[in-house]
């Protein structure tokens, strides 16, 4: 394969001396494509030959004898160089000093109307190169580039000048590159950006059944959509500029965080109404994505004392503007994919604003979740009917598959939102959970998709974990489902179910006690499965081991602990689910600290296993235990060194792998 690539690159490079512009243009295009296809490591091998050739093509700009017919070559070289920089990232640093003078020369000198696209391409290229090499490398040239862009920003440009669109995107990339150092330029960037985001669509409306159709076949700049009994023609260039500007506003808020605070009011005033801008999906998506970024910016500015005297009441005001607007937009959104995006943004907003939401707002969200579940079920039934139609074919099958995937994303986000509400409001959310139960319990059914079953289980897991004893009243309804799902054929469903069993074991007290025997049987089936440690199943295995440990901890009087605890110890350490690993290994450490008799076994027979588990955990660094737990383990091992009889100590140490012995010696001596 590499030999073939070398031949292709050699052929491309050999084309550069050719004086025919189209040959050189084709060669340059090939370089751009190769830079995308190869990936950074292979690119490094070829760039020493490629970049001088691209630089030579750009150098043509400064040579008046080769102006005619060369512009497309120069533009192609800039596009190819941008592609090379974008795909090679930090590897591009070694070429930066060689290419940046050419790029700046074009940016400064390409002032003729005929060179507008060339200058625009140079902006694109410089901004991508800056992002690739990073702030420290780009810093020396950034000021000059910014000054040129600012001078262009305030100049009068014609409506068809491509510079405007390219400059909007270049500013955003430069912001990503420079971070907080970009803030001084925001006063130049924001006014035209807000102006572009506020553009009104250029619209022509006729009746859908009118003979005077808007013929978009003759004008590529027009697009038609039908809404109800109206046919609407829209000028796409205006919409594309508007969408780009909205995306850039979202980008600035995301990148500058609290530094974006001075513009929140203006941007919110511009973007909140665009949540229902049905002329263009990209505008709606950008507006939706910006909402949590605005809240995050406000919250960080308030926390860091950079909010110009405003306090948390301002965040409450912003929340009251944004959250209801997102809920209303979700209610009216016709596109399933954008519904999922709105749910995702709404969830982020809830995580940021938390307890600032009032009961009325929570109720409106819950009511909309009911509506989303109902609408989704309706769409699924409609797709099932389509699949049974006589004219159903492979193409329709692919469409249905794609729509089903979008539907699962919607359900995922429903689960995330309910999880956030449960974690935020805990037991005070339970009346809403009861309202939702008639919508959620059908999702546990075997006729539902594995993803729906997983989400329904996760919602109950959250209720059981966050509401503790207050959730026990729901155990009679949900625990039978949970026990059955422990042996579901889908690993993700099993993982959610066994995790829930662990939670119920921890908080269920006497209500869980009668189910301990069946729970042990279900967990044992997961742990003892022949493929339990396969990568697909490891998360379910680890969570089953964690649940078994909680039964040992909270229901020891209901189990044969002399059998069950050593079986649990034999499963350790767990290494797949790093969150559960820290919990389980902390439990092991606590049991060892109190010299738990069943853990150590008769005559300390399980001590070598405990030391071996400690060794594995400590050798894994910070992955398998918190720093605090690791410190306690080290203290225990040092204590063993001092208190165990020499023969016992030698036998225990001798049971370890040689590399474990060396690692422990190093850890214990430091």
XYZ file of C-alpha atoms in Angstrom:
670
model
C 0.000 0.000 0.000
C 2.765 2.460 0.969
C 4.605 1.736 -2.275
C 1.460 2.622 -4.217
C 1.072 5.843 -2.253
C 4.707 6.751 -2.932
C 4.096 6.247 -6.635
C 0.986 8.437 -6.546
C 2.787 11.228 -4.689
C 5.754 11.022 -7.065
C 3.397 11.289 -10.041
C 1.674 14.326 -8.487
C 4.970 16.081 -7.762
C 6.232 15.383 -11.266
C 3.203 17.263 -12.597
C 4.183 20.552 -10.918
C 6.798 21.707 -13.458
C 4.158 21.401 -16.186
C 3.327 24.908 -17.442
C -0.292 24.106 -18.270
C -2.447 25.575 -15.474
C -5.034 22.771 -15.576
C -2.370 20.096 -15.135
C -0.882 21.908 -12.148
C -4.371 22.581 -10.744
C -5.218 18.860 -10.978
C -1.930 17.987 -9.260
C -2.646 20.456 -6.458
C -6.148 19.053 -6.000
C -4.610 15.592 -5.683
C -2.321 16.888 -2.920
C -5.323 18.251 -1.034
C -7.161 14.934 -1.360
C -4.102 12.920 -0.312
C -3.659 15.087 2.766
C -7.193 14.178 3.823
C -6.876 10.466 3.046
C -3.439 9.670 4.450
C -3.693 10.836 8.046
C -0.963 12.694 9.974
C 1.665 9.951 10.359
C 1.906 9.032 6.657
C 1.638 12.691 5.610
C 4.840 13.573 7.429
C 6.775 11.347 5.000
C 5.573 13.305 1.973
C 5.287 16.920 3.091
C 8.933 17.778 2.498
C 8.299 17.335 -1.224
C 4.731 18.611 -1.348
C 5.016 21.916 0.524
C 7.806 23.514 -1.574
C 5.713 22.782 -4.664
C 2.650 24.441 -3.103
C 4.771 27.397 -1.994
C 6.076 27.783 -5.551
C 2.507 27.899 -6.837
C 1.678 30.642 -4.329
C 4.888 32.486 -5.193
C 3.486 32.894 -8.724
C 1.271 35.618 -7.235
C 4.311 37.852 -6.746
C 5.650 37.200 -10.260
C 3.873 39.431 -12.821
C 5.071 37.330 -15.757
C 2.921 34.354 -14.734
C -0.325 36.069 -13.803
C -2.406 34.987 -16.783
C -4.209 31.685 -16.280
C -2.547 31.029 -12.941
C -5.203 32.215 -10.505
C -6.947 28.872 -10.243
C -3.558 27.261 -9.526
C -2.897 29.733 -6.706
C -6.375 29.269 -5.239
C -5.978 25.508 -5.508
C -2.602 25.716 -3.753
C -4.165 27.635 -0.864
C -6.988 25.090 -0.551
C -4.526 22.191 -0.665
C -2.235 23.824 1.895
C -5.204 24.458 4.200
C -6.142 20.787 3.877
C -2.574 19.698 4.631
C -2.441 21.918 7.741
C -5.884 20.875 8.966
C -5.162 17.172 8.702
C -1.566 17.197 9.967
C -2.176 19.527 12.956
C 0.915 19.846 15.212
C 3.104 18.074 12.613
C 2.729 21.237 10.508
C 4.833 23.307 12.908
C 8.086 22.442 11.144
C 6.769 23.921 7.870
C 5.137 27.007 9.377
C 8.079 29.411 8.997
C 8.462 28.463 5.337
C 4.834 29.019 4.273
C 3.508 31.865 6.441
C 5.343 34.634 4.481
C 3.615 33.538 1.243
C 0.228 33.481 2.957
C 0.629 36.928 4.507
C 1.861 38.356 1.191
C -1.299 37.203 -0.568
C -3.521 38.462 2.273
C -1.902 41.918 2.153
C -1.399 42.323 -1.596
C -4.356 40.576 -3.278
C -6.463 43.739 -3.316
C -7.767 43.762 -6.922
C -11.371 42.760 -7.544
C -10.130 39.863 -9.677
C -8.207 38.526 -6.657
C -11.058 38.615 -4.127
C -11.423 34.837 -3.979
C -7.643 34.431 -3.724
C -7.554 36.745 -0.705
C -10.543 34.965 0.818
C -8.781 31.609 0.389
C -5.664 33.041 2.054
C -7.794 33.960 5.107
C -9.116 30.427 5.258
C -5.624 28.981 4.908
C -3.990 31.245 7.517
C -6.705 30.533 10.077
C -6.431 26.756 9.560
C -2.625 26.940 9.748
C -2.926 28.958 12.994
C -5.249 26.346 14.502
C -2.891 23.552 13.425
C 0.298 24.995 14.921
C -1.287 26.507 18.042
C -1.224 29.855 19.809
C 2.454 29.945 20.822
C 3.752 29.363 17.281
C 1.175 31.622 15.614
C 1.375 34.468 18.150
C 4.144 36.413 16.348
C 2.123 36.699 13.116
C -1.344 36.905 14.671
C -1.256 40.666 15.279
C -0.451 41.517 11.637
C -3.106 39.091 10.341
C -5.684 40.542 12.733
C -4.898 44.106 11.655
C -5.463 43.220 7.993
C -8.763 41.501 8.829
C -9.897 44.468 10.953
C -9.152 46.892 8.118
C -11.204 44.719 5.761
C -13.946 44.439 8.369
C -14.573 48.197 8.351
C -14.222 48.607 4.577
C -17.215 48.704 2.236
C -17.465 45.349 0.449
C -19.788 44.546 -2.437
C -22.674 42.178 -1.765
C -21.163 39.420 -3.922
C -17.694 39.654 -2.339
C -16.806 36.184 -0.960
C -14.523 37.858 1.599
C -17.422 38.366 4.039
C -18.281 34.688 4.406
C -14.634 33.551 4.521
C -13.776 36.257 7.057
C -16.585 35.195 9.416
C -15.176 31.680 9.515
C -11.550 32.852 9.709
C -12.330 34.993 12.777
C -13.905 31.996 14.512
C -10.891 29.758 13.800
C -8.517 32.456 15.023
C -10.595 32.674 18.200
C -10.174 28.913 18.712
C -6.440 29.324 18.167
C -5.897 32.326 20.447
C -8.496 31.614 23.138
C -8.820 34.445 25.676
C -6.159 36.447 23.777
C -8.830 36.974 21.098
C -11.043 39.085 23.392
C -9.624 42.504 22.309
C -10.798 41.830 18.740
C -14.386 40.992 19.666
C -15.544 44.618 19.391
C -14.614 44.493 15.684
C -15.975 40.996 15.074
C -19.360 41.114 16.780
C -21.267 43.965 15.057
C -21.088 42.527 11.506
C -21.601 39.014 12.871
C -24.796 40.021 14.647
C -25.860 41.836 11.497
C -25.386 38.689 9.415
C -27.199 36.567 12.024
C -30.116 39.022 11.897
C -30.524 38.933 8.103
C -34.130 38.604 7.000
C -34.813 35.826 4.492
C -35.440 36.962 0.923
C -38.776 35.202 0.454
C -41.319 34.813 -2.356
C -44.653 33.165 -1.423
C -47.207 31.631 -3.773
C -50.037 29.166 -3.375
C -48.895 25.532 -3.379
C -51.320 24.740 -6.224
C -50.698 27.958 -8.127
C -49.800 27.814 -11.824
C -47.210 30.519 -11.183
C -44.731 28.115 -9.620
C -41.439 29.418 -8.345
C -39.091 27.777 -10.793
C -35.887 27.073 -8.945
C -34.419 25.119 -11.852
C -33.389 28.357 -13.602
C -31.940 30.012 -10.514
C -29.600 27.982 -8.338
C -29.672 30.724 -5.679
C -33.361 30.004 -4.961
C -34.740 27.112 -2.945
C -38.392 26.205 -2.538
C -40.185 24.586 0.387
C -43.878 23.836 0.849
C -45.521 24.717 4.165
C -49.199 23.808 4.297
C -50.921 25.373 1.283
C -48.036 27.781 0.572
C -44.997 27.383 -1.655
C -42.102 29.500 -0.438
C -39.072 30.489 -2.493
C -36.003 31.585 -0.532
C -32.694 33.074 -1.633
C -30.153 30.558 -0.337
C -27.107 32.859 -0.194
C -28.778 34.958 2.505
C -29.676 31.858 4.509
C -26.165 30.433 4.218
C -24.608 33.667 5.491
C -27.142 33.742 8.337
C -26.406 30.105 9.262
C -22.643 30.706 9.176
C -23.000 33.731 11.443
C -25.171 31.813 13.935
C -22.636 29.002 14.033
C -19.846 31.505 14.634
C -21.736 33.099 17.551
C -22.082 29.649 19.116
C -18.377 29.046 18.519
C -17.336 32.296 20.247
C -19.536 31.608 23.275
C -18.131 28.069 23.535
C -14.519 29.174 23.185
C -14.488 32.368 25.259
C -16.693 31.124 28.120
C -16.941 33.915 30.750
C -15.154 36.299 28.351
C -18.248 36.240 26.145
C -20.412 37.753 28.910
C -20.651 41.325 27.462
C -22.430 40.008 24.350
C -24.870 37.559 25.954
C -27.884 39.880 25.912
C -27.486 40.815 22.246
C -26.803 37.242 21.141
C -29.686 35.791 23.154
C -31.990 38.453 21.684
C -30.876 37.429 18.197
C -30.775 33.626 18.562
C -33.716 32.750 20.836
C -36.288 33.707 18.145
C -34.294 31.629 15.625
C -35.076 28.420 17.529
C -38.212 28.420 15.351
C -36.631 29.634 12.099
C -38.204 27.012 9.828
C -36.687 28.348 6.607
C -33.270 26.787 7.308
C -32.284 23.793 9.456
C -28.682 24.918 10.010
C -29.867 28.231 11.483
C -32.114 26.368 13.954
C -29.359 23.895 14.855
C -26.880 26.699 15.524
C -29.388 28.614 17.655
C -30.221 25.467 19.626
C -26.536 24.632 20.226
C -25.810 28.175 21.419
C -28.377 28.169 24.248
C -26.367 26.191 26.851
C -23.200 28.075 25.860
C -24.876 31.391 26.743
C -26.004 30.050 30.127
C -22.562 28.575 30.802
C -20.874 31.868 29.926
C -23.174 33.758 32.309
C -22.711 31.261 35.148
C -18.905 31.255 34.860
C -18.762 35.066 34.672
C -20.869 35.354 37.842
C -18.767 32.745 39.661
C -15.500 34.453 38.649
C -16.647 38.006 39.403
C -16.567 39.064 35.732
C -20.301 39.697 35.317
C -20.268 43.513 35.419
C -22.030 43.594 38.785
C -24.770 41.125 37.891
C -25.524 38.233 40.246
C -27.320 34.893 40.107
C -30.634 36.684 39.483
C -29.314 37.416 35.983
C -28.694 33.701 35.395
C -32.267 33.065 36.581
C -33.542 35.723 34.139
C -31.572 34.101 31.288
C -32.815 30.636 32.267
C -36.399 31.917 32.239
C -35.833 33.205 28.697
C -34.045 30.177 27.268
C -35.568 27.043 28.827
C -39.247 27.799 27.969
C -38.153 28.832 24.457
C -36.382 25.478 23.977
C -39.426 23.577 25.271
C -41.710 25.468 22.867
C -39.286 24.905 19.982
C -39.207 21.180 20.796
C -43.010 21.065 20.724
C -43.118 22.576 17.235
C -39.984 21.027 15.696
C -40.851 18.923 12.598
C -37.411 17.282 12.182
C -36.592 14.250 14.382
C -32.844 14.824 14.254
C -33.226 18.424 15.422
C -35.622 17.224 18.167
C -32.727 15.150 19.530
C -30.437 18.207 19.321
C -32.972 20.347 21.213
C -33.295 17.683 23.905
C -29.499 17.538 24.206
C -29.228 21.329 24.567
C -32.132 21.424 27.002
C -30.369 18.809 29.129
C -27.187 20.901 29.177
C -29.225 23.953 30.199
C -30.795 21.987 33.062
C -27.362 20.876 34.253
C -26.152 24.492 34.258
C -29.223 26.154 35.768
C -30.178 23.337 38.137
C -32.251 24.496 41.080
C -33.011 27.840 39.398
C -35.852 26.112 37.559
C -39.234 26.534 39.213
C -41.928 23.869 39.503
C -43.915 25.277 36.585
C -40.882 24.993 34.290
C -40.170 21.434 35.435
C -43.813 20.520 34.760
C -43.627 21.996 31.246
C -40.508 19.911 30.528
C -42.136 16.724 31.857
C -45.284 17.393 29.813
C -43.160 17.861 26.706
C -41.261 14.629 27.426
C -44.627 12.826 27.471
C -45.420 14.415 24.117
C -42.031 13.376 22.697
C -42.533 9.737 23.801
C -46.060 9.684 22.344
C -44.963 11.221 19.034
C -42.035 8.815 18.808
C -44.289 5.803 19.356
C -46.605 7.095 16.643
C -43.709 7.479 14.186
C -42.527 3.950 14.968
C -45.978 2.523 14.226
C -46.060 4.443 10.954
C -42.660 3.005 9.975
C -43.803 -0.505 10.846
C -46.772 -0.047 8.491
C -44.458 1.235 5.739
C -42.302 -1.874 6.138
C -45.371 -4.041 5.456
C -46.393 -2.162 2.293
C -46.345 -3.969 -1.062
C -43.923 -1.489 -2.646
C -41.407 -1.756 0.245
C -37.864 -2.102 -1.117
C -34.217 -1.941 -0.030
C -34.041 1.834 -0.427
C -37.086 2.298 1.804
C -35.509 -0.164 4.253
C -32.383 2.000 4.495
C -34.522 5.079 5.116
C -36.415 3.312 7.900
C -33.153 2.123 9.444
C -31.832 5.698 9.480
C -35.094 7.017 10.954
C -34.983 4.341 13.669
C -31.452 5.428 14.593
C -32.635 9.040 14.896
C -35.518 7.830 17.067
C -33.111 6.030 19.399
C -31.134 9.248 19.764
C -34.360 11.006 20.788
C -34.973 8.320 23.448
C -31.362 8.603 24.621
C -31.822 12.316 25.189
C -35.160 11.766 26.977
C -33.322 9.467 29.371
C -30.560 12.042 29.872
C -33.045 14.849 30.630
C -35.011 12.771 33.130
C -31.748 11.650 34.733
C -30.666 15.286 35.134
C -34.035 16.284 36.642
C -33.895 13.344 39.088
C -30.315 14.166 40.141
C -31.180 17.857 40.546
C -34.500 17.652 42.413
C -34.209 14.169 43.981
C -37.284 13.158 46.033
C -39.173 16.327 45.113
C -39.222 15.056 41.522
C -41.055 11.834 42.469
C -44.587 13.196 41.798
C -43.453 13.889 38.222
C -41.896 10.413 38.007
C -45.251 8.944 38.992
C -46.904 10.975 36.224
C -44.393 9.538 33.766
C -44.652 5.921 34.907
C -47.443 5.049 32.467
C -45.154 6.275 29.650
C -42.027 4.536 30.971
C -43.223 1.072 32.060
C -44.182 0.018 28.488
C -40.544 0.703 27.520
C -39.450 -2.288 29.650
C -41.369 -4.663 27.364
C -39.603 -7.358 25.314
C -41.277 -5.933 22.210
C -39.289 -2.699 22.632
C -35.810 -2.058 21.292
C -32.830 -2.824 23.577
C -32.090 0.906 23.724
C -35.597 1.697 24.985
C -35.282 -1.026 27.629
C -31.866 0.285 28.689
C -33.144 3.859 29.005
C -36.191 2.798 31.047
C -33.927 0.836 33.419
C -31.472 3.746 33.740
C -34.299 6.103 34.696
C -35.367 3.767 37.515
C -31.714 3.320 38.548
C -31.436 7.106 38.883
C -34.638 7.282 40.953
C -33.461 4.481 43.259
C -29.980 5.997 43.680
C -30.913 9.669 44.048
C -34.089 9.275 46.092
C -32.791 6.447 48.337
C -35.410 5.361 50.899
C -38.071 7.580 49.283
C -37.922 5.367 46.175
C -38.472 2.061 48.014
C -42.222 2.284 47.368
C -41.528 1.681 43.660
C -39.517 -1.528 44.191
C -42.559 -3.828 43.963
C -43.303 -2.461 40.495
C -39.809 -2.232 39.053
C -37.606 -4.879 40.735
C -39.209 -7.831 38.865
C -38.356 -6.062 35.581
C -34.846 -5.395 36.863
C -34.224 -9.029 37.836
C -35.456 -10.281 34.464
C -33.302 -7.756 32.581
C -30.142 -9.015 34.348
C -30.097 -11.851 31.809
C -31.072 -9.779 28.762
C -29.192 -10.742 25.603
C -27.997 -7.138 25.128
C -24.919 -6.279 27.244
C -25.909 -2.621 27.761
C -29.302 -3.684 29.136
C -27.615 -6.223 31.448
C -25.191 -3.557 32.682
C -28.021 -1.136 33.555
C -29.984 -3.908 35.286
C -27.168 -5.280 37.461
C -26.137 -1.723 38.378
C -29.739 -1.120 39.513
C -29.656 -4.295 41.613
C -26.595 -2.952 43.409
C -28.371 0.346 44.101
C -31.458 -1.455 45.428
C -29.260 -3.691 47.594
C -27.676 -0.569 49.086
C -30.853 1.388 49.806
C -33.613 -1.244 49.838
C -33.118 -2.549 53.379
C -35.778 -5.028 54.476
C -37.740 -4.628 51.231
C -34.786 -5.986 49.228
C -33.930 -8.773 51.709
C -36.452 -11.374 50.414
C -34.984 -10.955 46.919
C -31.333 -11.488 47.882
C -31.316 -15.160 46.846
C -32.726 -14.475 43.387
C -30.441 -11.457 42.983
C -27.382 -13.617 43.743
C -28.532 -16.169 41.180
C -28.983 -13.498 38.480
C -25.627 -11.877 39.242
C -23.864 -15.233 39.267
C -25.213 -15.957 35.768
C -23.653 -12.720 34.521
C -20.318 -13.247 36.324
C -19.934 -16.931 35.395
C -20.920 -16.536 31.742
C -18.216 -18.113 29.513
C -17.738 -14.802 27.639
C -18.154 -12.547 30.673
C -14.738 -10.903 30.179
C -15.201 -10.293 26.455
C -14.966 -6.593 25.566
C -18.707 -6.475 24.768
C -19.616 -7.889 28.178
C -16.961 -6.479 30.518
C -19.026 -3.481 31.663
C -21.943 -5.739 32.641
C -19.476 -8.080 34.403
C -17.875 -5.240 36.382
C -21.247 -3.851 37.447
C -22.398 -7.339 38.476
C -19.260 -7.706 40.640
C -19.980 -4.283 42.164
C -23.600 -5.289 42.897
C -22.381 -8.542 44.484
C -20.091 -6.490 46.738
C -23.044 -4.345 47.862
C -25.049 -7.447 48.763
C -22.042 -8.606 50.804
C -21.879 -5.200 52.493
C -25.555 -4.523 53.189
C -27.113 -8.023 53.401
C -24.382 -10.183 54.926
C -26.860 -11.761 57.323
C -28.900 -13.067 54.358
C -26.038 -14.825 52.514
C -23.494 -17.574 53.117
C -20.742 -14.999 53.527
C -17.974 -17.587 53.917
C -18.752 -18.653 50.316
C -19.944 -15.431 48.695
C -17.233 -13.006 49.904
C -14.300 -15.139 48.657
C -16.169 -15.562 45.335
C -16.431 -11.765 45.141
C -12.745 -11.339 46.020
C -11.852 -13.805 43.274
C -13.418 -11.449 40.689
C -11.112 -8.570 41.661
C -9.692 -6.294 40.474
C -12.232 -5.052 37.953
C -10.746 -3.014 35.115
C -13.446 -2.150 32.560
C -15.785 0.289 34.316
C -13.311 2.682 35.950
C -16.007 4.441 37.978
C -17.241 1.210 39.548
C -13.640 0.017 39.935
C -12.894 2.897 42.316
C -16.032 2.143 44.375
C -15.394 -1.606 44.588
C -11.690 -1.297 45.392
C -12.444 1.238 48.124
C -14.866 -1.299 49.619
C -12.157 -3.985 49.487
C -9.718 -1.629 51.229
C -12.233 -0.841 54.000
C -12.861 -4.555 54.605
C -9.109 -5.236 54.780
C -8.591 -2.320 57.203
C -11.040 -3.816 59.680
C -9.524 -7.316 59.209
C -12.804 -8.729 57.914
C -12.736 -12.400 58.899
C -14.569 -13.779 55.860
C -12.424 -11.668 53.509
C -9.154 -12.915 55.036
C -10.438 -16.494 55.423
C -9.335 -19.186 57.868
C -5.669 -18.716 58.802
C -5.498 -15.692 56.465
C -5.641 -18.033 53.470
C -6.952 -15.298 51.150
C -4.297 -12.757 52.157
C -2.051 -13.520 49.121
C -5.035 -12.856 46.832
C -5.760 -9.541 48.602
C -2.118 -8.452 48.283
C -2.125 -9.511 44.615
C -5.254 -7.418 43.973
C -3.693 -4.435 45.754
C -0.571 -4.850 43.619
C -2.565 -4.849 40.375
C -4.528 -1.796 41.468
C -1.444 0.157 42.520
C 0.471 -0.776 39.358
C -2.395 0.666 37.275
C -1.711 4.173 38.584
C -4.819 6.327 39.091
C -7.151 4.271 36.893
C -8.476 1.679 39.346
C -8.479 3.546 42.672
C -8.664 7.096 43.959
C -5.489 8.633 45.301
C -6.915 8.341 48.813
C -7.748 4.635 48.429
C -4.310 3.915 46.948
C -2.686 5.651 49.929
C -4.680 3.492 52.349
C -3.666 0.347 50.456
C 0.002 1.317 50.686
C -0.379 1.881 54.455
C -1.949 -1.569 54.821
C 0.880 -3.222 52.876
C 3.518 -1.460 55.009
C 1.640 -2.589 58.094
C 1.750 -6.178 56.800
C 5.517 -5.869 56.259
C 5.942 -4.946 59.905
C 3.466 -7.371 61.531
C 3.458 -10.597 59.499
C 5.828 -13.389 60.502
C 8.786 -13.536 58.051
C 7.728 -16.909 56.626
C 4.157 -15.746 56.019
C 5.391 -12.491 54.488
C 7.783 -14.353 52.194
C 5.029 -16.755 51.132
C 2.593 -13.874 50.462
C 5.169 -11.896 48.468
C 6.246 -15.031 46.624
C 2.720 -15.501 45.255
C 3.060 -12.275 43.248
C 4.275 -11.996 39.672
C 7.942 -10.837 39.469
C 6.940 -7.483 37.918
C 4.370 -6.968 40.703
C 7.032 -7.650 43.336
C 9.340 -5.068 41.764
C 6.554 -2.496 41.445
C 5.443 -2.951 45.060
C 9.022 -2.701 46.332
C 9.359 0.593 44.482
C 6.004 1.920 45.751
C 6.588 0.847 49.372
C 10.117 2.255 49.502
C 9.167 5.688 48.098
